[in-house]
Tab-separated table of C-alpha atoms and ligand atoms in Angstrom:
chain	number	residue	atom	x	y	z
A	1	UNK	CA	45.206	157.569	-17.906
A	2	UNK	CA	48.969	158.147	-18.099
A	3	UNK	CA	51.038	161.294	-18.507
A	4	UNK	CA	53.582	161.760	-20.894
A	5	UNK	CA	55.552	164.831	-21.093
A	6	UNK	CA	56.796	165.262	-24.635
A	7	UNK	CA	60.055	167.271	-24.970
A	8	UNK	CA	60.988	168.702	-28.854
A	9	UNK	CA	64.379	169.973	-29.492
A	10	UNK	CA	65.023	172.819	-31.804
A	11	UNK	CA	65.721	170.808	-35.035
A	12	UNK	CA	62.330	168.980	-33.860
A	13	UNK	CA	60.974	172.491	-34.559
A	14	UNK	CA	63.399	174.187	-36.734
A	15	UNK	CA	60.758	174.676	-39.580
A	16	UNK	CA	56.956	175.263	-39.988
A	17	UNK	CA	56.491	171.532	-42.080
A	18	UNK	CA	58.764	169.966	-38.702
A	19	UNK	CA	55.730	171.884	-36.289
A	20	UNK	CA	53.102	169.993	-37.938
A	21	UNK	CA	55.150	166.910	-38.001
A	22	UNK	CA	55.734	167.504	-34.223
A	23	UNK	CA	52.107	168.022	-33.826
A	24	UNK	CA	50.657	164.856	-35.676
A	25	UNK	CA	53.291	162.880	-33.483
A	26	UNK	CA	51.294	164.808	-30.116
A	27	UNK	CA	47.870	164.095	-31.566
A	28	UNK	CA	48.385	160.376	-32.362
A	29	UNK	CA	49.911	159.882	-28.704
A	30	UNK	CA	46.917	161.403	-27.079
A	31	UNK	CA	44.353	159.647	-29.598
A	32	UNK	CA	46.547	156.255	-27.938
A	33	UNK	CA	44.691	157.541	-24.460
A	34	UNK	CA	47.057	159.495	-23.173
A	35	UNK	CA	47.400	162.451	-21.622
A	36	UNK	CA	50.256	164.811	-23.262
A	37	UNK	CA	52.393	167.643	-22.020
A	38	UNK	CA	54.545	169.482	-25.110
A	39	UNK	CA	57.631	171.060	-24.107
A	40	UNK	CA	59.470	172.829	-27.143
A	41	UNK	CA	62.787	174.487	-27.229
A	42	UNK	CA	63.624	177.398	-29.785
A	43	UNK	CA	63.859	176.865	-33.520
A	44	UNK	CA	67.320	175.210	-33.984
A	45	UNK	CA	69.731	178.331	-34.132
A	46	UNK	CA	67.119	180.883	-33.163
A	47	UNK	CA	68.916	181.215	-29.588
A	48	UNK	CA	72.459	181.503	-30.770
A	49	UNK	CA	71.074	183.973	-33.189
A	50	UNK	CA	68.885	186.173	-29.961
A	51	UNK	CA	72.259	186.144	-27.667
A	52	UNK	CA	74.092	187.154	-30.616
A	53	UNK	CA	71.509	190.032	-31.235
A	54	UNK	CA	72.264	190.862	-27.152
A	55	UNK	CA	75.935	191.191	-27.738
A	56	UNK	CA	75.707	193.310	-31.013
A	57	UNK	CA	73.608	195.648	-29.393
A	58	UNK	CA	75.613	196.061	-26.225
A	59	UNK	CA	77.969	193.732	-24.267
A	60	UNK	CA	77.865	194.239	-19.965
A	61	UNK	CA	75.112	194.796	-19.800
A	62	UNK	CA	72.318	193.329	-16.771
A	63	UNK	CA	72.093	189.443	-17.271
A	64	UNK	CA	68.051	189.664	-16.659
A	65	UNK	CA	67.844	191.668	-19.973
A	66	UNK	CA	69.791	188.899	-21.891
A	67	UNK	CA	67.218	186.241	-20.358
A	68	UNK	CA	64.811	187.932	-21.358
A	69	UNK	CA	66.253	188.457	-25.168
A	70	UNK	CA	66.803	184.393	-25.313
A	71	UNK	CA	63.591	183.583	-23.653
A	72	UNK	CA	61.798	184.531	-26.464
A	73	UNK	CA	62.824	181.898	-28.605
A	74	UNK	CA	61.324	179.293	-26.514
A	75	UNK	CA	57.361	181.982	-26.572
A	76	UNK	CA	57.884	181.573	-30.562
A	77	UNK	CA	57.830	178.199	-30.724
A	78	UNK	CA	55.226	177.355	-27.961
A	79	UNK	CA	52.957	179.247	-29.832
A	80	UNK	CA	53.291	178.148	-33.401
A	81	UNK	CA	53.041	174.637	-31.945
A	82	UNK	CA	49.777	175.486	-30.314
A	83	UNK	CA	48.819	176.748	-33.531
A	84	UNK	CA	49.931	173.665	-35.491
A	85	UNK	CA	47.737	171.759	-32.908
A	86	UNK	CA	44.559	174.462	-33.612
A	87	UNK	CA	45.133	173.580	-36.988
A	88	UNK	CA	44.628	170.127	-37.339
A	89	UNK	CA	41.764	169.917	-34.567
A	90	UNK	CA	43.030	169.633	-31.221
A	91	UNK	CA	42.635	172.233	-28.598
A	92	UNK	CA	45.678	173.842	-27.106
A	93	UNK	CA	47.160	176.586	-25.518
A	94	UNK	CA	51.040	177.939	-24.884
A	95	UNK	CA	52.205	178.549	-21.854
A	96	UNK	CA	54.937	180.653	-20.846
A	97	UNK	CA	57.362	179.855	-17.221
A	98	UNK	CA	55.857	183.029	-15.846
A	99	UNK	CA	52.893	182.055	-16.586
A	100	UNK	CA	52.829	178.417	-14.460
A	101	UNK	CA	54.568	179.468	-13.078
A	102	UNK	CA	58.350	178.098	-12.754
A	103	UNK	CA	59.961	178.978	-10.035
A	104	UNK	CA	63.733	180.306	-9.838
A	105	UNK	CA	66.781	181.421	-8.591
A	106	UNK	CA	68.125	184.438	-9.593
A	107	UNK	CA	71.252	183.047	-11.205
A	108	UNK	CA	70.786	184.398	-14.729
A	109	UNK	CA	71.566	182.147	-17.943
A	110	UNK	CA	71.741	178.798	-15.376
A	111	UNK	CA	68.737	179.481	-12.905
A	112	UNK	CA	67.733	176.748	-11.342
A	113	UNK	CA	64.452	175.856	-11.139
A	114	UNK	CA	63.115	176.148	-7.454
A	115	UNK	CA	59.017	174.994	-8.040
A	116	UNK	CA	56.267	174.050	-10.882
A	117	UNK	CA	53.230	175.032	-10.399
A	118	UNK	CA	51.280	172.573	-12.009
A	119	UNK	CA	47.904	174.150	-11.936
A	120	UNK	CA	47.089	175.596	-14.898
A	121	UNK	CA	47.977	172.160	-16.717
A	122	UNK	CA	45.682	170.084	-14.667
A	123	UNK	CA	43.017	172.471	-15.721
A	124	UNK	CA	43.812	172.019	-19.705
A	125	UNK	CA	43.758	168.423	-18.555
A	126	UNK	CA	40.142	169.116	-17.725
A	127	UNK	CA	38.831	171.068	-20.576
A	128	UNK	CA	40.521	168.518	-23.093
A	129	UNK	CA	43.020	171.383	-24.036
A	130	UNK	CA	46.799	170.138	-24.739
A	131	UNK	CA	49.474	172.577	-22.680
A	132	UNK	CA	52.624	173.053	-24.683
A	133	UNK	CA	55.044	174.775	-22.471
A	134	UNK	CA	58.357	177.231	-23.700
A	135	UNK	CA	60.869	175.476	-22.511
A	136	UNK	CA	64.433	176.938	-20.524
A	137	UNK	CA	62.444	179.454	-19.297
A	138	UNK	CA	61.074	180.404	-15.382
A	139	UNK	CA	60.694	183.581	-13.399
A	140	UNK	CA	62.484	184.196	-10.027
A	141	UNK	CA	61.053	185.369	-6.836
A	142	UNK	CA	61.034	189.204	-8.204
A	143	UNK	CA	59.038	188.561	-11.295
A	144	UNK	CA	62.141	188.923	-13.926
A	145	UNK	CA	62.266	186.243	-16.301
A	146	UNK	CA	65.003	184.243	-16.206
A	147	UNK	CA	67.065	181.164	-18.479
A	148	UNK	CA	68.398	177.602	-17.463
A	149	UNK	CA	71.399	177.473	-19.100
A	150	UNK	CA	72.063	176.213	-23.132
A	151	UNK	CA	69.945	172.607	-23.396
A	152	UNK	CA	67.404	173.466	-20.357
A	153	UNK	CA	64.470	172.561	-22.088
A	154	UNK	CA	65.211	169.147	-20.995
A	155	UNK	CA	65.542	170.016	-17.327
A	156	UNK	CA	62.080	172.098	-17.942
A	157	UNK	CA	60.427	168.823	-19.503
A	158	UNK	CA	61.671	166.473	-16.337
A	159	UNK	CA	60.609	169.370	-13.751
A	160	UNK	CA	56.883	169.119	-15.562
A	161	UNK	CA	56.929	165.618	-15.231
A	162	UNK	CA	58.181	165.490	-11.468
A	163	UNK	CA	55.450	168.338	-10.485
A	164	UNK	CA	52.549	165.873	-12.467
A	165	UNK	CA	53.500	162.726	-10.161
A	166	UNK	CA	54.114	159.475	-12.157
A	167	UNK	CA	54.404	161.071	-15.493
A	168	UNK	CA	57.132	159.440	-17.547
A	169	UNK	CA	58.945	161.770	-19.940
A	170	UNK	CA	60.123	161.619	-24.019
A	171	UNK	CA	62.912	163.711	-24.860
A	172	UNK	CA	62.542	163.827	-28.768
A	173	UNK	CA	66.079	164.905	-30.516
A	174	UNK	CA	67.771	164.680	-33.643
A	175	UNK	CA	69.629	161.024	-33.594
A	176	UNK	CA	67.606	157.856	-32.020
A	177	UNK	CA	68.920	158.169	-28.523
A	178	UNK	CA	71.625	157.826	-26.697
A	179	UNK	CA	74.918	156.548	-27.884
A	180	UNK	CA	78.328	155.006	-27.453
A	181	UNK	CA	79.620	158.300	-28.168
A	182	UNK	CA	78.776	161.660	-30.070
A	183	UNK	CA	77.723	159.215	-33.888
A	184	UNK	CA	78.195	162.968	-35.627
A	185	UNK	CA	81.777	162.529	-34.742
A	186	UNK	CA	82.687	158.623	-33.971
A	187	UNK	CA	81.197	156.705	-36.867
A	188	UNK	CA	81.564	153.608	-34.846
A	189	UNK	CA	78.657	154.782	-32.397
A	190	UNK	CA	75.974	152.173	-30.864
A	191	UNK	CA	73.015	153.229	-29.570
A	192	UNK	CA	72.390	151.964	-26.314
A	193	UNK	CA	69.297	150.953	-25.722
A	194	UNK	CA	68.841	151.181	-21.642
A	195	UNK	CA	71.313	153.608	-19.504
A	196	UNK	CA	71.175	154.207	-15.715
A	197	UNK	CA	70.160	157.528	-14.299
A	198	UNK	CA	73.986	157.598	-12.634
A	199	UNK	CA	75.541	156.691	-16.050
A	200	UNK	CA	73.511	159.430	-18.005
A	201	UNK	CA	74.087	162.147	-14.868
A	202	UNK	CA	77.674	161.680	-15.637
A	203	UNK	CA	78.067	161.556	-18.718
A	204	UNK	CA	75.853	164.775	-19.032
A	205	UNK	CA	77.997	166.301	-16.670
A	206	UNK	CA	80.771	165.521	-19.134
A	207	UNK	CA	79.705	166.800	-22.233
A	208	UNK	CA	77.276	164.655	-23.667
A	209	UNK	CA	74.890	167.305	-24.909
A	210	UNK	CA	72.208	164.841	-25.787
A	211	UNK	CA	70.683	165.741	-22.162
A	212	UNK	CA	70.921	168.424	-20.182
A	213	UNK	CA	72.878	167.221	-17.137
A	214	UNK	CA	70.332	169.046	-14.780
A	215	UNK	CA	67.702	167.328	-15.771
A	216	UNK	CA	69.215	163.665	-15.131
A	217	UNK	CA	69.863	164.744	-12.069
A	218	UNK	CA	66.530	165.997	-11.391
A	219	UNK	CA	64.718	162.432	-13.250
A	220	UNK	CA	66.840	160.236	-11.011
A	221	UNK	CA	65.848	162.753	-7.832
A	222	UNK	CA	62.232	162.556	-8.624
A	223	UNK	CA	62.260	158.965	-10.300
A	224	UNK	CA	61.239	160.083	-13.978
A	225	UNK	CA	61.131	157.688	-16.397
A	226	UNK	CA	62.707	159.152	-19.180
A	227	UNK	CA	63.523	157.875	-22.974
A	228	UNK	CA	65.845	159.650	-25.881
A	229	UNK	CA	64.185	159.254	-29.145
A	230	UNK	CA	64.603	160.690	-32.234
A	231	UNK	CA	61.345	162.840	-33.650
A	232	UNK	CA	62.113	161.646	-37.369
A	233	UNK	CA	61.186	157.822	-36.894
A	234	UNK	CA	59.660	155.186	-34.548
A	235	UNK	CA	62.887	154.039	-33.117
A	236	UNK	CA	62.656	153.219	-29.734
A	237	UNK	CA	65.375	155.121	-28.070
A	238	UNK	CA	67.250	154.941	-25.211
A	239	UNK	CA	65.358	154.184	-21.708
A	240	UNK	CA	66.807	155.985	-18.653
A	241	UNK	CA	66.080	154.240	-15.168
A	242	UNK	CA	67.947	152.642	-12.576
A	243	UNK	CA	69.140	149.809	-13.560
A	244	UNK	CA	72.681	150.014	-13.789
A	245	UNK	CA	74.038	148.552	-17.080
A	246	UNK	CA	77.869	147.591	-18.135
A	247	UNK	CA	77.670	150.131	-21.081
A	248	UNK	CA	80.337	152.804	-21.745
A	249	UNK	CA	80.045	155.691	-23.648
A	250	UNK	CA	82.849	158.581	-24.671
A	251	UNK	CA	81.977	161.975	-23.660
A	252	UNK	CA	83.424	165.210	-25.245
A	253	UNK	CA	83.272	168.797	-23.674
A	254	UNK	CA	84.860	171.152	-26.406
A	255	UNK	CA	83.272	174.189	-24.226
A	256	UNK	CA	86.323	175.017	-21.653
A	257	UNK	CA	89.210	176.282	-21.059
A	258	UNK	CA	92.295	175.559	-18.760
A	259	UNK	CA	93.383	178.622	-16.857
A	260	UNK	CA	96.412	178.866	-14.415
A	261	UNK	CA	96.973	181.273	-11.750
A	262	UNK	CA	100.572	182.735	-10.469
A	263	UNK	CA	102.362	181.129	-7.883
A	264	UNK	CA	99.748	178.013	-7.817
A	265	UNK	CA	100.609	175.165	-9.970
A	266	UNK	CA	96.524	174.006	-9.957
A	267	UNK	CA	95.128	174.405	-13.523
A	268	UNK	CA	91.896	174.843	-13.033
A	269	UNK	CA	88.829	174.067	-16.149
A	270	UNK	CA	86.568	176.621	-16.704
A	271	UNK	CA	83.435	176.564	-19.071
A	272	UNK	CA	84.400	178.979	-21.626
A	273	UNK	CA	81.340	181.591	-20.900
A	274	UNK	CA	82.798	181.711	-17.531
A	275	UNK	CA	86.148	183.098	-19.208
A	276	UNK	CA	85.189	186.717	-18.800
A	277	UNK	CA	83.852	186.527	-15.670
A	278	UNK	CA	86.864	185.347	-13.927
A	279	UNK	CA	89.349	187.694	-16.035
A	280	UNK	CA	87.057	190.985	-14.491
A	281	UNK	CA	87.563	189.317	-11.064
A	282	UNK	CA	90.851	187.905	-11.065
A	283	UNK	CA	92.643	189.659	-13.542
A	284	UNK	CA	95.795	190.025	-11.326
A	285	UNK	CA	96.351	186.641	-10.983
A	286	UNK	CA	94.898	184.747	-13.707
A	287	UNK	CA	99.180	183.617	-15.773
A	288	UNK	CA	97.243	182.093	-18.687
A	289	UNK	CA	94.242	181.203	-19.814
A	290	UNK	CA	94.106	178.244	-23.258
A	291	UNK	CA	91.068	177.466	-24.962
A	292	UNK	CA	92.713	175.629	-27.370
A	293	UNK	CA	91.756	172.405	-25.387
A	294	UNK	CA	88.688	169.908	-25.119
A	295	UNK	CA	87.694	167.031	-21.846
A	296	UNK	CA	87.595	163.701	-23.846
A	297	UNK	CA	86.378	161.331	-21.331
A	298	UNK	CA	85.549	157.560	-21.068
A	299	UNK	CA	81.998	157.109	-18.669
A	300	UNK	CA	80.846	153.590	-17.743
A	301	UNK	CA	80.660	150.612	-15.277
A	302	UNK	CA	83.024	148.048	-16.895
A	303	UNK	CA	86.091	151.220	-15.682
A	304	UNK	CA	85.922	148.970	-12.876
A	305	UNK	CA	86.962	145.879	-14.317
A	306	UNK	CA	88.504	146.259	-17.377
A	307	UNK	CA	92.204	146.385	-17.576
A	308	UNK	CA	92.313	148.272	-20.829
A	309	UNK	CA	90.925	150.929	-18.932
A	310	UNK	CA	94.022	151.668	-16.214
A	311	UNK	CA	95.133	155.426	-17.097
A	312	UNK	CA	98.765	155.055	-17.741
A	313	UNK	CA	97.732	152.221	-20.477
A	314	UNK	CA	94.975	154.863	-21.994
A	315	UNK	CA	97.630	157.743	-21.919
A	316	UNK	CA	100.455	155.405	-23.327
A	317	UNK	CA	97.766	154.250	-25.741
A	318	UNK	CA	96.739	158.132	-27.070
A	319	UNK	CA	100.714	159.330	-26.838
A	320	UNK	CA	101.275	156.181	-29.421
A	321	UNK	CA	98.329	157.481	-31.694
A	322	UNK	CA	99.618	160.849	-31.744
A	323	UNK	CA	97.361	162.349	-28.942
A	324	UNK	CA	99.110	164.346	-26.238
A	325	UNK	CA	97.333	164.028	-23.221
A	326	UNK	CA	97.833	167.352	-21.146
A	327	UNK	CA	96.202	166.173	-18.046
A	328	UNK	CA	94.118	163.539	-16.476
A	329	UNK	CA	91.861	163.272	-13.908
A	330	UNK	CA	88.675	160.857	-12.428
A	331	UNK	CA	85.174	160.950	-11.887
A	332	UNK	CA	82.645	158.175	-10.005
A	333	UNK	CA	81.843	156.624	-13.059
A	334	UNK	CA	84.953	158.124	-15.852
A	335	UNK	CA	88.601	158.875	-16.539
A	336	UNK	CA	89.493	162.008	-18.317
A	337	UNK	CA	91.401	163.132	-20.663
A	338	UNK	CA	93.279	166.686	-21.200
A	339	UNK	CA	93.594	167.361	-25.229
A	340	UNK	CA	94.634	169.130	-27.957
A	341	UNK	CA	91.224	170.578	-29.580
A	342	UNK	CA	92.850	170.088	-32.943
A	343	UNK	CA	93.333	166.042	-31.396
A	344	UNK	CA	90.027	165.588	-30.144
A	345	UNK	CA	88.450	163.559	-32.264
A	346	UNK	CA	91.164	161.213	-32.812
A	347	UNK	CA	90.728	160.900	-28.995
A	348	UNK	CA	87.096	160.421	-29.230
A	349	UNK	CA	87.582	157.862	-31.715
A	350	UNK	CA	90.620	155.901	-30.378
A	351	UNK	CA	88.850	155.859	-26.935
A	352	UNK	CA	85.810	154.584	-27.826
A	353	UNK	CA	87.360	151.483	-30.045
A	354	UNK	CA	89.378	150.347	-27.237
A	355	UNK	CA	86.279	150.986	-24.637
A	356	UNK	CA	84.149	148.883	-27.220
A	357	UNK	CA	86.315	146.164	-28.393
A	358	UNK	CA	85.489	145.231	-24.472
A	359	UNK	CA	82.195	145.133	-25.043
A	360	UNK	CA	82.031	142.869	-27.678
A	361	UNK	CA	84.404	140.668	-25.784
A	362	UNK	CA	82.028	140.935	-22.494
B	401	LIG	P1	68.075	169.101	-29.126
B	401	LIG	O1	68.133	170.382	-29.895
B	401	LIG	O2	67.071	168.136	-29.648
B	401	LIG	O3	67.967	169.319	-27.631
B	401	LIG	P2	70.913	168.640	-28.845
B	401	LIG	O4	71.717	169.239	-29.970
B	401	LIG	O5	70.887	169.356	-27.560
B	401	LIG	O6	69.454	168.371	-29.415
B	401	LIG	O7	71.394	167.143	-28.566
B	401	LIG	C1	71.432	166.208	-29.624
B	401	LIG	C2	72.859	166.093	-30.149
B	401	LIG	O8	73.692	165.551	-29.111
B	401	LIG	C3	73.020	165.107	-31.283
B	401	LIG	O9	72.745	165.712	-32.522
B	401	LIG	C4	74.468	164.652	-31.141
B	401	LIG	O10	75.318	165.276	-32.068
B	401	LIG	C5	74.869	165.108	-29.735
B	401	LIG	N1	75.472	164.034	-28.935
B	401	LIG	C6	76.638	164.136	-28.239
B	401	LIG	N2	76.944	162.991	-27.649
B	401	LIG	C7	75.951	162.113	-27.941
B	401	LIG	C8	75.703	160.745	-27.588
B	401	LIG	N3	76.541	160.044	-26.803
B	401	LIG	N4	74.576	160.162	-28.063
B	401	LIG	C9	73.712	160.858	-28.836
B	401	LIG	N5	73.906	162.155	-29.218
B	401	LIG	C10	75.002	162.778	-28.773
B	402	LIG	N1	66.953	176.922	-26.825
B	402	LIG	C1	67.863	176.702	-25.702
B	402	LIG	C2	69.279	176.470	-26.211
B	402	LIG	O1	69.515	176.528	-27.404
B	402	LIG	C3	67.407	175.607	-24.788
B	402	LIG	C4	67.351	174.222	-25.400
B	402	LIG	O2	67.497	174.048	-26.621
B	402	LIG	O3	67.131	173.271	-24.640
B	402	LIG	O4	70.156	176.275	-25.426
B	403	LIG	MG1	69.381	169.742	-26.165
């Protein structure tokens, strides 16, 4: 019988009627013969709204305390989903990441996850009970609860599916998978229908919130089959593996900032949570720090062969739409681009009609 973890993400849950929804979707995969892990992530907005309720109350104060403030988003929603299940038949339990229990470090609001113990979900295998697990959550070595960073329910569902051994694992979202680019912003999207595990790591790592980057890294590591689908329809989704494909696909990261230090003419890019952080530590030094920017980047195998795609004909090619590009740099698999927030969806945009005009021509 095969395992199949089953991620939700917080619009999958956002309401009581999208529970049972999620639910029905859980029940008619096991009635197929299989056996099914839930993972659920908060209510959409619920953790914005708990880290929020942190900061109003006091700001400085020990990181553990904030984990455990936006952990509880996650315990809400494992439990109503159990609940959902009770409700139309099925037996099921929640289970919290103290209560596996997931293993890890100490680092507070990005822990990363060290071990699953995947005990207690063997034995709801056994007594016909389905697990649904709160995702982003785990518990380091001291007992203090701890977070995996924003999007970590995905790297919670891959871990799950690692620790079972030849589970394959369905992240279930809000758009049908995995596309040329961000479709809320780039009308022009197509969904791409098979990525590699390299090609999703980076583009992950660049902004593409779809998955958390983590947990590409930690499918490819452990060889999880993984597919994007979207929890409001059958559509098949996007299917991560290893096969490398000649897709490309425009990633945006609106979430840093450049900062420059005195007598150093590096400008280095921060994630913007990190801002504070580095002003307490560096304070002295720090000459400016703009926010005002966003990482538009182009991810994808044909970089290698496509002309188009030589930077001084992509910067001449945004400066001639308007877009100043304020620095540039490379990845494996990407080039990217330094912009403007207020220009970064023309960049998205422009980028992604000159990376797929190739693609139709391939
Ligand atoms: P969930 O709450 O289900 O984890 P997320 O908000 O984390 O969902 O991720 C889904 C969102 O990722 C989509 O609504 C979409 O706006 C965004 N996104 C960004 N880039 C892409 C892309 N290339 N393909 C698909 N979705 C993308
Ligand atoms: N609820 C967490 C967040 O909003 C984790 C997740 O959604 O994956 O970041
Ligand atoms: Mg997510």
């Amino acid at each position: 019988m095969s395992i199949i973890v089953q991620k939700y993400g917080g619009t999958s849950v956002a309401t009581p009627e999208r529970i049972r929804c999620v639910a029905q979707r859980v029940i008619a995969t096991k009635r197929a013969g299989h056996q099914v892990v839930v993972v659920v992530s908060a209510m959409a907005t619920e953790t914005d709204r708990l880290l929020q309720l942190a900061k109003a109350v006091a700001s400085g104060g020990h990181p553990s305390e904030v984990d455990v403030v936006a952990s509880t988003g996650e315990m809400v929603a494992a439990a109503l989903t159990a609940l959902a299940l009770q409700a139309a038949g099925e037996k099921a339990r929640s289970l919290l990441g103290f209560q596996l229990p997931i293993l890890t470090d100490t680092s507070y609001a990005g822990a990363r996850i060290l071990s699953v113990n995947s005990a207690p979900i063997l034995a709801c295998f056994e007594s016909g009970v389905i697990p649904v697990i709160a995702g982003f959550q785990g518990v380091d070595e001291k007992g203090q609860i701890t977070t995996l960073g924003r999007g970590g329910s995905d790297t919670t569902a891959v871990a799950i599916a690692a620790s079972l051994g030849g589970a394959s694992c369905e992240i279930y979202t809000d758009v049908d998978g995995v596309y040329s680019a961000d479709p809320r912003i780039c009308p022009k999207a197509v969904l791409l229908p098979e990525v590699s595990y390299r090609f999703m790591r980076e583009a992950a790592g660049l902004g593409t919130k779809v998955m958390h980057d983590r947990s590409v890294s930690m499918g490819m590591r452990y060889q999880v089959p993984i597919t994007v689908r979207n929890s409001f329809n059958d559509s098949h989704g996007t299917a991560i593996g290893n096969k490398e494909t000649s897709v490309s696909c425009i990633a945006l990261d609106s979430n840093i900032a450049r900062v420059s230090f005195f007598g150093s003419e590096r400008i280095a890019l921060i994630p913007k949570s990190s801002i504070s952080g580095l002003a307490d530590d560096y304070k002295q030094q720090i000459l400016f720090v703009d926010d005002e920017v966003a990482k538009v980047s182009v991810v994808g195998g044909p970089l290698t062969i496509n002309p188009a795609y030589h930077l001084p004909t992509m910067v001449g090619n945004l400066n001639d739409h308007d877009v100043p590009c304020l620095a540039t740099s490379a990845g494996p698999l990407s080039l990217s681009f330094l912009v403007p927030k207020t220009s970064a969806t023309d960049a998205v945009q422009l980028l992604h009609s000159l990376s797929h005009s190739h693609q139709e021509a391939i």
